[in-house]
Every structure is written in structure tokens, then in C-alpha cells.
PDB file of C-alpha atoms in Angstrom:
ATOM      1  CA  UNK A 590      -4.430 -24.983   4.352  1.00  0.00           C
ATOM      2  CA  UNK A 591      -6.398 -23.098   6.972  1.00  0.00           C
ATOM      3  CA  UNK A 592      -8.159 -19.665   5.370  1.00  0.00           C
ATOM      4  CA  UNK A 593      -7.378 -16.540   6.873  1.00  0.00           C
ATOM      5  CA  UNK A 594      -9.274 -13.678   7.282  1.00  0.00           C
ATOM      6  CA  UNK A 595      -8.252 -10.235   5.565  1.00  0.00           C
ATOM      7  CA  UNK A 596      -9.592  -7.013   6.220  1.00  0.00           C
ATOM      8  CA  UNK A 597      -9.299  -4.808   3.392  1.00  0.00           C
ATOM      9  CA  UNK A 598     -10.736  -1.237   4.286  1.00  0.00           C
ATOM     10  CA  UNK A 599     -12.054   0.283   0.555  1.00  0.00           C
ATOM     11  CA  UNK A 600     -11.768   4.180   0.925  1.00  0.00           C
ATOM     12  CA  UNK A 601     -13.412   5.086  -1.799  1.00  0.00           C
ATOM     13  CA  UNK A 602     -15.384   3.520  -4.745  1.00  0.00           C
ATOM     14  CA  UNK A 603     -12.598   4.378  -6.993  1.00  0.00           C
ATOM     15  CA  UNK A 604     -10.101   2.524  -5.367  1.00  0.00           C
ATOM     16  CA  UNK A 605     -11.484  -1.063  -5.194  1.00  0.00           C
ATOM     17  CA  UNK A 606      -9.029  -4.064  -4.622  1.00  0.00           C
ATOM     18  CA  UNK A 607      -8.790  -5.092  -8.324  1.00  0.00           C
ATOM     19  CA  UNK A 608      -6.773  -7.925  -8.855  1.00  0.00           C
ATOM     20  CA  UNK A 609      -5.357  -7.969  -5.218  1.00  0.00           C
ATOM     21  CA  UNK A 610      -8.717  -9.358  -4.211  1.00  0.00           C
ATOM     22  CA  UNK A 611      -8.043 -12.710  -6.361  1.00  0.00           C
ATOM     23  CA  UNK A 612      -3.935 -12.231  -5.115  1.00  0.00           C
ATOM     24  CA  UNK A 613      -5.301 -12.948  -1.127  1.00  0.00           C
ATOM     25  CA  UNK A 614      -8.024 -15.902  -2.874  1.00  0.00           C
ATOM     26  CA  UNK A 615      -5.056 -17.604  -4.707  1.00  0.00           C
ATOM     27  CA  UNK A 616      -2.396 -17.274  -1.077  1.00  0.00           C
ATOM     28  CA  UNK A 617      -5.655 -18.943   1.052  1.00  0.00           C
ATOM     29  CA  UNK A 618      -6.994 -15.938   2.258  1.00  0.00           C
ATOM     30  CA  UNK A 619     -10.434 -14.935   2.986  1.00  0.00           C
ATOM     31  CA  UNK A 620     -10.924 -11.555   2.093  1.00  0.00           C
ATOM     32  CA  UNK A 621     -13.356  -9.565   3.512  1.00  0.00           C
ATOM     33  CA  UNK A 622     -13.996  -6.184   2.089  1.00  0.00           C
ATOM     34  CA  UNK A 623     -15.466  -3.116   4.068  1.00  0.00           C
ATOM     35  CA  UNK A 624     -15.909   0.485   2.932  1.00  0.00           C
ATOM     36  CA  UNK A 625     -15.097   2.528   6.811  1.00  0.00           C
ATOM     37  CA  UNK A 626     -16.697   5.305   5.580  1.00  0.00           C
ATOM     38  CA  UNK A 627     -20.610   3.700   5.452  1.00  0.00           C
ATOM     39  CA  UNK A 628     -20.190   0.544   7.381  1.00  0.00           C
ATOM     40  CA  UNK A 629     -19.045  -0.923  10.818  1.00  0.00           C
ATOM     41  CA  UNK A 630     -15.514  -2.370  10.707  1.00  0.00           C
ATOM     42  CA  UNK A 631     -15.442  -5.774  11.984  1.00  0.00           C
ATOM     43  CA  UNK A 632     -13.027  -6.930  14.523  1.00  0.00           C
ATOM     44  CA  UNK A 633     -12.299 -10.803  13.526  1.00  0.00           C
ATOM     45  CA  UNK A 634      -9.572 -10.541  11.352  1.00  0.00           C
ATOM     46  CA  UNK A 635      -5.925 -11.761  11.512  1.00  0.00           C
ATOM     47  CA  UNK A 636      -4.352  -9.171   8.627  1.00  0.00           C
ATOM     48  CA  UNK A 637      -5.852  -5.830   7.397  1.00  0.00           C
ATOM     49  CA  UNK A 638      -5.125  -4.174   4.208  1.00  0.00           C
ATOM     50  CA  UNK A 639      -5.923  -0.873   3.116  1.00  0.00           C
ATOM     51  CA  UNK A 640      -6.149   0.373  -0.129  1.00  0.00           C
ATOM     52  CA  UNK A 641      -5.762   4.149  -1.547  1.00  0.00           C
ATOM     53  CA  UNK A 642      -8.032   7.074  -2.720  1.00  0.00           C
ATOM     54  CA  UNK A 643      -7.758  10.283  -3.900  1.00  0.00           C
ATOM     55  CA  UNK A 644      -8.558  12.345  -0.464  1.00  0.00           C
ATOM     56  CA  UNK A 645      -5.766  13.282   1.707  1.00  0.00           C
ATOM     57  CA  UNK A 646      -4.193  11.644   4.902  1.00  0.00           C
ATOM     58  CA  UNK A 647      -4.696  14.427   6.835  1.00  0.00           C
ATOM     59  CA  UNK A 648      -8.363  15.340   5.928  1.00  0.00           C
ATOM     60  CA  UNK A 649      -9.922  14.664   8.717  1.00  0.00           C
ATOM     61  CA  UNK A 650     -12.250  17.461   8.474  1.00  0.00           C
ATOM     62  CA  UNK A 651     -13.738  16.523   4.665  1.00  0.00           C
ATOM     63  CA  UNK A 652     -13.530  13.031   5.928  1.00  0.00           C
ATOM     64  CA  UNK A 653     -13.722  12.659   9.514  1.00  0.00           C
ATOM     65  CA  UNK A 654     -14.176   8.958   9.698  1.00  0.00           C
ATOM     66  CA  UNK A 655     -10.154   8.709   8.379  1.00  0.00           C
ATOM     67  CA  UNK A 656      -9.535   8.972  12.022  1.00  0.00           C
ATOM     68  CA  UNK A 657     -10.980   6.077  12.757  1.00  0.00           C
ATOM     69  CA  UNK A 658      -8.847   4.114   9.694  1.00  0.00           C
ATOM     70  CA  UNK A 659      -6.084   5.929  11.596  1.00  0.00           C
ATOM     71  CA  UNK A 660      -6.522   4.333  15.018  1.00  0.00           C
ATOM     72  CA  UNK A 661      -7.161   1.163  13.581  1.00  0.00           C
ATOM     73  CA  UNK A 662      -3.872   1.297  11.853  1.00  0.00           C
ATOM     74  CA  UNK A 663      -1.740   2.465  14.951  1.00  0.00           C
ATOM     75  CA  UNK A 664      -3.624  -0.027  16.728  1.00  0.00           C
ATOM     76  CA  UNK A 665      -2.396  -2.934  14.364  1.00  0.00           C
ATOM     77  CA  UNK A 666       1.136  -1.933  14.819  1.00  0.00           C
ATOM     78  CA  UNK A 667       0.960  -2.037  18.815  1.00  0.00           C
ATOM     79  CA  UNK A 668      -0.834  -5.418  18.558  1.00  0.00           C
ATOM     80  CA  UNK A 669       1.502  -7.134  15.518  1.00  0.00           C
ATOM     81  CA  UNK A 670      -1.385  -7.407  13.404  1.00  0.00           C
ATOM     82  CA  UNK A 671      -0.148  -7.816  10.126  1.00  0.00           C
ATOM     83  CA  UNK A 672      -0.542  -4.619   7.834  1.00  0.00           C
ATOM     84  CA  UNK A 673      -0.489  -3.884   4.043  1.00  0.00           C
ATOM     85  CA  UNK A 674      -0.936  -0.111   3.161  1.00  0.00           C
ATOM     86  CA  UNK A 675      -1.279   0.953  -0.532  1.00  0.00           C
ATOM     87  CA  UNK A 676      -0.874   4.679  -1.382  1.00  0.00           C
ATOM     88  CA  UNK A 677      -3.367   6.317   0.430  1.00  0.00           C
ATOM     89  CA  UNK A 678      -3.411   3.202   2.699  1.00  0.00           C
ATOM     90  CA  UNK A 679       0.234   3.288   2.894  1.00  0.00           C
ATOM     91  CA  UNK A 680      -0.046   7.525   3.870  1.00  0.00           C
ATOM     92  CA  UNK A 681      -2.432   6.667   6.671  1.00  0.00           C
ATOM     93  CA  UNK A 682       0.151   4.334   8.114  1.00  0.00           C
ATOM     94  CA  UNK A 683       2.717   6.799   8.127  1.00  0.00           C
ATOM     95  CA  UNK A 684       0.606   9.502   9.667  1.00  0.00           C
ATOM     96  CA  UNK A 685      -0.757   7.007  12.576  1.00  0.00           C
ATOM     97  CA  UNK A 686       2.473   6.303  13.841  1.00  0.00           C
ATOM     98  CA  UNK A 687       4.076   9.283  13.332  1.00  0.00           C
ATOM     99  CA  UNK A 688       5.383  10.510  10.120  1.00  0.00           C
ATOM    100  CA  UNK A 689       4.900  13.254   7.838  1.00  0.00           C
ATOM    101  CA  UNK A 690       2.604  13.512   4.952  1.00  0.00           C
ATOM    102  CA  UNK A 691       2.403  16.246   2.525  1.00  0.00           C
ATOM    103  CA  UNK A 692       2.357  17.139  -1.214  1.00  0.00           C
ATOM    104  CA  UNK A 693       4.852  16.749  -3.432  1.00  0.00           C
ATOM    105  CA  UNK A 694       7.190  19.076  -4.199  1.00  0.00           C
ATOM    106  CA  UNK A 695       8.169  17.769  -7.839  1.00  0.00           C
ATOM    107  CA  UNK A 696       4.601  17.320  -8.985  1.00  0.00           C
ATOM    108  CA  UNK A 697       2.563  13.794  -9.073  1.00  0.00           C
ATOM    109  CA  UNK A 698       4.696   9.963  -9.527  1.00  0.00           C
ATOM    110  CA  UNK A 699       1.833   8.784 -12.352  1.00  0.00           C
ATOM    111  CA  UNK A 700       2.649   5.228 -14.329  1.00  0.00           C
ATOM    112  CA  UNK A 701       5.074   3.358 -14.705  1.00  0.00           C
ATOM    113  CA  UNK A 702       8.231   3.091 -12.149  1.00  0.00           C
ATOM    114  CA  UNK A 703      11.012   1.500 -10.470  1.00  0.00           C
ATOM    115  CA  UNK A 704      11.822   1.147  -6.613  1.00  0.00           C
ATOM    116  CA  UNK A 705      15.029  -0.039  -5.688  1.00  0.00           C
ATOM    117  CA  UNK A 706      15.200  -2.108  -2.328  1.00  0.00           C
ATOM    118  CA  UNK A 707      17.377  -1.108   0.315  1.00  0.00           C
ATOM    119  CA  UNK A 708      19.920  -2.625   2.470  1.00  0.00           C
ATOM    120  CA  UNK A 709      17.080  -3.455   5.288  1.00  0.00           C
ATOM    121  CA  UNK A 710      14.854  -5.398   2.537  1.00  0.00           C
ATOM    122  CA  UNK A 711      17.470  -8.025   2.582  1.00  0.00           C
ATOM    123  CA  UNK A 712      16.730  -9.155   5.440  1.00  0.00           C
ATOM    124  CA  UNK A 713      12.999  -8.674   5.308  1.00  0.00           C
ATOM    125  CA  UNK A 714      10.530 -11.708   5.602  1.00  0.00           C
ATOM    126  CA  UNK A 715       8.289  -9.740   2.427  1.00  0.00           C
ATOM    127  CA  UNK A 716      11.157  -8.141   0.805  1.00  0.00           C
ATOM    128  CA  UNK A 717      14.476 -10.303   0.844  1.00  0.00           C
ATOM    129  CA  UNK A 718      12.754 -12.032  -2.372  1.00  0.00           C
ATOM    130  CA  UNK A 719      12.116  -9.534  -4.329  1.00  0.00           C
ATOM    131  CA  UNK A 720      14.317  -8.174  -7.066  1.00  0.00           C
ATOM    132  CA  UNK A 721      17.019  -5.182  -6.572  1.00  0.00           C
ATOM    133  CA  UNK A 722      14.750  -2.927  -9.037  1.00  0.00           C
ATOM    134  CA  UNK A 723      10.860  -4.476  -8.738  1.00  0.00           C
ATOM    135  CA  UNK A 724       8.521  -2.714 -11.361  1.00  0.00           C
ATOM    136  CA  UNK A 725       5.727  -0.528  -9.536  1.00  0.00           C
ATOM    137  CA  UNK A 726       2.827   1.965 -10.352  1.00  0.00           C
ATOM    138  CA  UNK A 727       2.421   5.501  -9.255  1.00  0.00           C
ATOM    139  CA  UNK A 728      -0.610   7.536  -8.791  1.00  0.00           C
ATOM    140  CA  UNK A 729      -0.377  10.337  -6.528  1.00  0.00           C
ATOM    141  CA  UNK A 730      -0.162  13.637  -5.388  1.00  0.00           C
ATOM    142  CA  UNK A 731       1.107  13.701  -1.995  1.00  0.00           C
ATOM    143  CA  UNK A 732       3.946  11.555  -0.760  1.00  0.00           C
ATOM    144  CA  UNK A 733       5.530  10.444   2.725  1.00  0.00           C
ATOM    145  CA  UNK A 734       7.808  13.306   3.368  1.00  0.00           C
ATOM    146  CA  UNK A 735       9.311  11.765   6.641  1.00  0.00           C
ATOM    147  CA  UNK A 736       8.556   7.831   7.797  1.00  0.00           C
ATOM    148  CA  UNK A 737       7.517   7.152  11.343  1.00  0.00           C
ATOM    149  CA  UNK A 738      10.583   7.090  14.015  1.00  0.00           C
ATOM    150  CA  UNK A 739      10.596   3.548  14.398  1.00  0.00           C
ATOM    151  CA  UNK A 740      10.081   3.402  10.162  1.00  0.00           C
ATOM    152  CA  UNK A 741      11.971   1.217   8.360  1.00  0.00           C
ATOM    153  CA  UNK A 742      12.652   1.923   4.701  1.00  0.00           C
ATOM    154  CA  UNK A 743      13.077  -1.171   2.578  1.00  0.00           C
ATOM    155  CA  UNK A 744      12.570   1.054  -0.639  1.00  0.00           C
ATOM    156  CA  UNK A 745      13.248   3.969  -2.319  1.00  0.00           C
ATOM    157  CA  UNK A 746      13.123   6.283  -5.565  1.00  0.00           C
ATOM    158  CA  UNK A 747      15.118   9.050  -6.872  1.00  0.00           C
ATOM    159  CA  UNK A 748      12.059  12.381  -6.937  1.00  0.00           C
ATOM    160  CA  UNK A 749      10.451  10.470  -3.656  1.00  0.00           C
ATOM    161  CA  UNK A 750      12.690   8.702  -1.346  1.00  0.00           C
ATOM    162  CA  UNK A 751       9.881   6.883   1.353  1.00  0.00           C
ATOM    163  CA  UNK A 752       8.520   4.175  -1.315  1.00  0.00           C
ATOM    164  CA  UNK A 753       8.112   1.245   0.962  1.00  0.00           C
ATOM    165  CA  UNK A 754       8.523   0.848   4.118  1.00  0.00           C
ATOM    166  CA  UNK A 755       7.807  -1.239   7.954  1.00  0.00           C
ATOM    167  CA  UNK A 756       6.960   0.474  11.111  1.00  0.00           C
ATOM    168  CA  UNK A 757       6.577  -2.034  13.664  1.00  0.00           C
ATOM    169  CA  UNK A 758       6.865  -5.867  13.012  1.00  0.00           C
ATOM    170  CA  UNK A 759       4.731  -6.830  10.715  1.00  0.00           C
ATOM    171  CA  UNK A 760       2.704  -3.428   9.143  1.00  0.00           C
ATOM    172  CA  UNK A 761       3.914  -2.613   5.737  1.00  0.00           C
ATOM    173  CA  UNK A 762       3.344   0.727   3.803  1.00  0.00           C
ATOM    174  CA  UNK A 763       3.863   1.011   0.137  1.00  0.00           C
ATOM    175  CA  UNK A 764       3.181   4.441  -1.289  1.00  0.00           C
ATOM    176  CA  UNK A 765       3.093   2.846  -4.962  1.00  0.00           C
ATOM    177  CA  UNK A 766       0.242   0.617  -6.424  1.00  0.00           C
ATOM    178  CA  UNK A 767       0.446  -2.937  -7.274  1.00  0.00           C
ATOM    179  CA  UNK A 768      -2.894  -3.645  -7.484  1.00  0.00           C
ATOM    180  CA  UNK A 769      -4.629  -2.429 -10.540  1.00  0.00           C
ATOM    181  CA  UNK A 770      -5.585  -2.890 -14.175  1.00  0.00           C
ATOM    182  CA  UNK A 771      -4.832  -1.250 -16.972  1.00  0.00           C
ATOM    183  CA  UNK A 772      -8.399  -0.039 -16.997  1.00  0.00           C
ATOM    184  CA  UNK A 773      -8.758   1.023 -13.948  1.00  0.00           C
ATOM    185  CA  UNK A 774      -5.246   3.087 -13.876  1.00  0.00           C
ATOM    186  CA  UNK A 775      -7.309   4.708 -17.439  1.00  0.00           C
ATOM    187  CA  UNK A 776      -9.681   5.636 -15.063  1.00  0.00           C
ATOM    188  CA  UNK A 777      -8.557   7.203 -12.958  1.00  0.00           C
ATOM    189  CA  UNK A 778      -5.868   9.157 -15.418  1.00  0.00           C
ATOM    190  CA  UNK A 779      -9.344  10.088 -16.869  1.00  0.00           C
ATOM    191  CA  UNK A 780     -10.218  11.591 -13.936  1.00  0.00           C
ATOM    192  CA  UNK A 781      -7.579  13.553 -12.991  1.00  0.00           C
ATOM    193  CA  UNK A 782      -5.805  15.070 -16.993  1.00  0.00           C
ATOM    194  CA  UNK A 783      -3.628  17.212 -14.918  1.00  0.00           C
ATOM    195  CA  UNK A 784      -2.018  14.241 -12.964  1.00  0.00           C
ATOM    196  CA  UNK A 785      -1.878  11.809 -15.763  1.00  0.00           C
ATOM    197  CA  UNK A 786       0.074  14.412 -17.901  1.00  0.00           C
ATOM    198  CA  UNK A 787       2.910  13.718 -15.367  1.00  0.00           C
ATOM    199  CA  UNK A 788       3.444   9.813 -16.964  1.00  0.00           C
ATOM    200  CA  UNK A 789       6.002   9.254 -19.526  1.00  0.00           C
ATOM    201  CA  UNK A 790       5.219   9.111 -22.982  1.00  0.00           C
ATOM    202  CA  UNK A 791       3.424   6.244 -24.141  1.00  0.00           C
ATOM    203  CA  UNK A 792       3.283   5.171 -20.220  1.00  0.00           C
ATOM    204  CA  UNK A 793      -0.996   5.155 -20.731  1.00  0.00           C
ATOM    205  CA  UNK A 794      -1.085   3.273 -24.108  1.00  0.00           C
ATOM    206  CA  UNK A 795      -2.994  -0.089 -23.938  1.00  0.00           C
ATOM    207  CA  UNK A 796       0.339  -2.328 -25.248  1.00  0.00           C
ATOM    208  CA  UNK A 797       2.095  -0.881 -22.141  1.00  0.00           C
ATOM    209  CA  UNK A 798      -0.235  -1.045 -19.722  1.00  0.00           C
ATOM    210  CA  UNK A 799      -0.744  -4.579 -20.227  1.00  0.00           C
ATOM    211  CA  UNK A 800       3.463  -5.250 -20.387  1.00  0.00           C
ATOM    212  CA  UNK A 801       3.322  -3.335 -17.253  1.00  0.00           C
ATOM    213  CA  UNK A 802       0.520  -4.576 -15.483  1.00  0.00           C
ATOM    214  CA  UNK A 803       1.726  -8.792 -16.249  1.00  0.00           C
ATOM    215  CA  UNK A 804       5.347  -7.049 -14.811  1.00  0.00           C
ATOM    216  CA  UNK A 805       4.091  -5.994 -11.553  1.00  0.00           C
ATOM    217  CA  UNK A 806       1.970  -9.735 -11.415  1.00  0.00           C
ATOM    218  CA  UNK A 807       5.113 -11.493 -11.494  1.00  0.00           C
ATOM    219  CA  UNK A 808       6.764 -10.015  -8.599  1.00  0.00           C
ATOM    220  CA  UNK A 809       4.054  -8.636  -6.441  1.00  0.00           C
ATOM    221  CA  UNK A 810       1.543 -11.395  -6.378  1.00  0.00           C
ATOM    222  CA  UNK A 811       4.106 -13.725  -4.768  1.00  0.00           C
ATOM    223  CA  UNK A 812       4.569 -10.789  -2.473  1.00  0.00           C
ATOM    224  CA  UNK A 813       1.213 -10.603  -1.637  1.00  0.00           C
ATOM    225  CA  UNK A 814       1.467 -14.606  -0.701  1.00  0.00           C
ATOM    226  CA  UNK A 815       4.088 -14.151   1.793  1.00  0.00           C
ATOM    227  CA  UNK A 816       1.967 -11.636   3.344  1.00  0.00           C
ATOM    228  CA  UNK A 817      -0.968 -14.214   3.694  1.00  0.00           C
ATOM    229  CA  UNK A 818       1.972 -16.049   4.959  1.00  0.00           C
ATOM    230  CA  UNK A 819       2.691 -13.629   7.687  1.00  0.00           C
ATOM    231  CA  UNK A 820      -0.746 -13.471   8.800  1.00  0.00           C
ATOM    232  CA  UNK A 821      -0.332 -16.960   9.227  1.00  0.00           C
ATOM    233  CA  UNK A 822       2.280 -17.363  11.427  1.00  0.00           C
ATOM    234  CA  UNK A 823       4.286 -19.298   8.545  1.00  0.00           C
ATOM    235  CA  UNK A 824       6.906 -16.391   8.167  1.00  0.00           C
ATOM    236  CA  UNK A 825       8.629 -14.600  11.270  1.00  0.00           C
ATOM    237  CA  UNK A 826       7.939 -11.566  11.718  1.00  0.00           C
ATOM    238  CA  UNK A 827      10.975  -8.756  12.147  1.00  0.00           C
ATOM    239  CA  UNK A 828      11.527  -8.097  15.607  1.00  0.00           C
ATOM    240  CA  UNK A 829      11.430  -4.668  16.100  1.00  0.00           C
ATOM    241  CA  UNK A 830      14.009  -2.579  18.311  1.00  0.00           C
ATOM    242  CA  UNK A 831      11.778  -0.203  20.564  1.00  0.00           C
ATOM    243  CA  UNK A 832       8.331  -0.802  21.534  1.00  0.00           C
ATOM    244  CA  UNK A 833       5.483   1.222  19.845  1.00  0.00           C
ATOM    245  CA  UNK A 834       3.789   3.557  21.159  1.00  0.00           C
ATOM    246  CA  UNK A 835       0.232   3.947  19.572  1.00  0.00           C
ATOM    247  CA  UNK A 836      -0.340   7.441  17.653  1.00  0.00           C
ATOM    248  CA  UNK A 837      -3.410   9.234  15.822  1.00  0.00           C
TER     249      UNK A 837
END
């Protein structure tokens, strides 16, 4: 099986890959991680992922070199580069090619969740597999108030509606996590008390972080496979119905 090579762009040194890092290993991926923000972002790659953080999407100003992550994003969806956005990542996406980011109304999503796929998952080469109701994790404060034109939502959630979603062929936002541990999700909750007081009861406890955590394994690593998959030209990609237009 020939290796391919991932870009994942690390935002911040909170946010590192975690066990999505070993995911790419296991699907025959070479992973190769960059932090944008100190370092020159290579250009031989066949998939990019990028991870979250706790800045904004639209703080260019306190971090100027989000721009950059920006273009490189909206340039992946003009070229079919295969995408997978994660939170912040998944915010960054949005805002490239058009949508709307902003905080959210109802407060932080923090712990454990649901998603429910919708009708356009179905037919979805990284979605049709998964399960009506796949277990996620939340952490954050803003949220994708309105997807890109050409977005395709493939799933939702009651408070926030944009959970996952496509723009393009083959670049794939998902405004949930499923890349963590249970200690780094502690660590961050320990950072930020006023978020974490938004998770259900019990949500933070060690016994349920791990039931969690082995929940999110089961459906999401396989998920992460197909992507490698993508990347490799082993899955079609969705053909999308207007051409895109590149956006910062």
C-alpha cells in the first residue's frame, strides 16, 4: 500500500493531533505535522488536515498568519485536494469559501454529543457509513452560523445546525472533535471553567470520558481511513454542481 502524505496544520500547542496522528499511521498515511504560525508550510502533500484552537476564525489581526491557513484552504477546494477541518480547522473552511462564522448565541457545545447525518450523507463517499446518530465531542465557543454557498451539510444538531459539512469535492469541515483524549479534553476544560461548566453532568468524569472517547474510536477512526482513502484516489470523490471560486 503506497503511503500518502498528510498535511496537518497544528494551530496552536494546545490543539495537537492526539490520537488522529496514529488514525492517518494505521489508514497508510504519512503524516506530516507543521505549526503555520512559526514554520514554512510545505507544498508536497496529497491531503491536508487542520486541526482547532482556541483563537477565532476571523482574527486575523491577533493572528495574522490565519490568512495564510485561509488561502491554503480555499486553495484546496479549487484544486480537489482532499480536506479535513476540525473545529477551528473546520471554521477556517467555512470562512475561506464563504460562510459565516460567529459566536454562539446559546453559549459553548462542551462534551459529549450527538450529530445526526442528513439526507446528503447518504450518499457521501466519508459519510454514507456512518451511523444515523455518530457520537461526537464539542469544545467551542463560536460556531458556523451560515455554510459556504456551494456547502453541503451532511450533519446537524439541535442548539447548532452546521455540524459537518463538504464544500467542494473532497474538503470536509467538522465543527466537533474526534480527535482527543480524555486528558487532553481535561485540559483544556481546565483552561477555560467558564466553558466547561456548559457540559452535562458527569460529562468530565474519568469513567465517561473513557466510554466516550472508545465511542467516538469506533466510528471515527474508520472515518478517518476512508479519508486516507480519498487522498488516494481509492474512493470517488462527490462531483460537485458549480465550480468554485477561490475566497479569503
Amino acid at each position: 500500500m503506497t503511503s500518502v502524505r498528510v498535511l496537518v496544520l497544528q494551530l496552536d500547542d494546545s490543539a495537537p493531533p492526539a490520537r488522529l496522528a496514529d488514525w492517518l499511521v494505521d489508514a497508510g498515511a504519512d503524516p506530516r505535522i507543521v505549526r503555520p504560525d512559526r514554520e514554512p508550510v510545505p507544498d508536497d502533500y496529497r491531503a491536508v488536515v487542520c486541526l482547532g484552537g482556541p483563537m477565532g476564525a476571523n482574527d486575523v489581526i491577533g493572528h495574522p498568519w490565519l490568512a495564510a491557513v485561509r488561502r491554503l484552504l480555499s486553495t484546496c477546494v479549487t484544486n480537489r485536494t482532499p480536506v479535513l477541518a476540525i473545529s477551528l480547522g473546520a471554521q477556517l473552511l467555512a470562512v475561506a469559501t464563504g460562510g459565516v462564522v460567529e459566536p454562539g448565541a446559546d453559549g459553548p457545545e462542551v462534551g459529549s454529543g450527538l450529530v445526526a447525518k442528513r439526507d446528503l450523507g447518504w450518499a457521501d463517499p466519508l459519510f454514507a457509513d456512518l451511523p444515523l446518530m455518530p457520537d461526537v465531542i464539542q469544545f467551542h465557543r463560536d460556531v458556523i452560523s451560515r455554510l459556504p454557498v456551494d456547502g453541503a451539510l451532511l450533519a446537524s444538531a439541535t442548539r447548532y445546525p452546521n455540524q459537518a459539512f463538504r464544500v467542494g469535492a473532497t474538503a470536509y469541515g467538522l465543527q466537533f472533535h474526534i480527535e482527543t483524549t480524555p486528558d487532553l479534553l481535561l485540559s483544556w476544560a481546565e483552561d477555560d471553567p467558564e466553558a466547561a461548566e456548559f457540559a452535562r453532568p458527569g460529562d468530565l468524569e474519568t469513567e465517561r470520558l473513557a466510554e466516550l472517547h472508545a465511542d467516538v474510536e469506533e466510528v471515527w477512526k474508520p472515518f478517518v481511513a476512508r479519508f486516507v482513502g480519498l487522498a488516494r484516489g481509492e474512493l470517488a470523490p462527490v462531483e460537485s454542481s458549480r465550480p468554485q471560486l477561490p475566497m479569503i
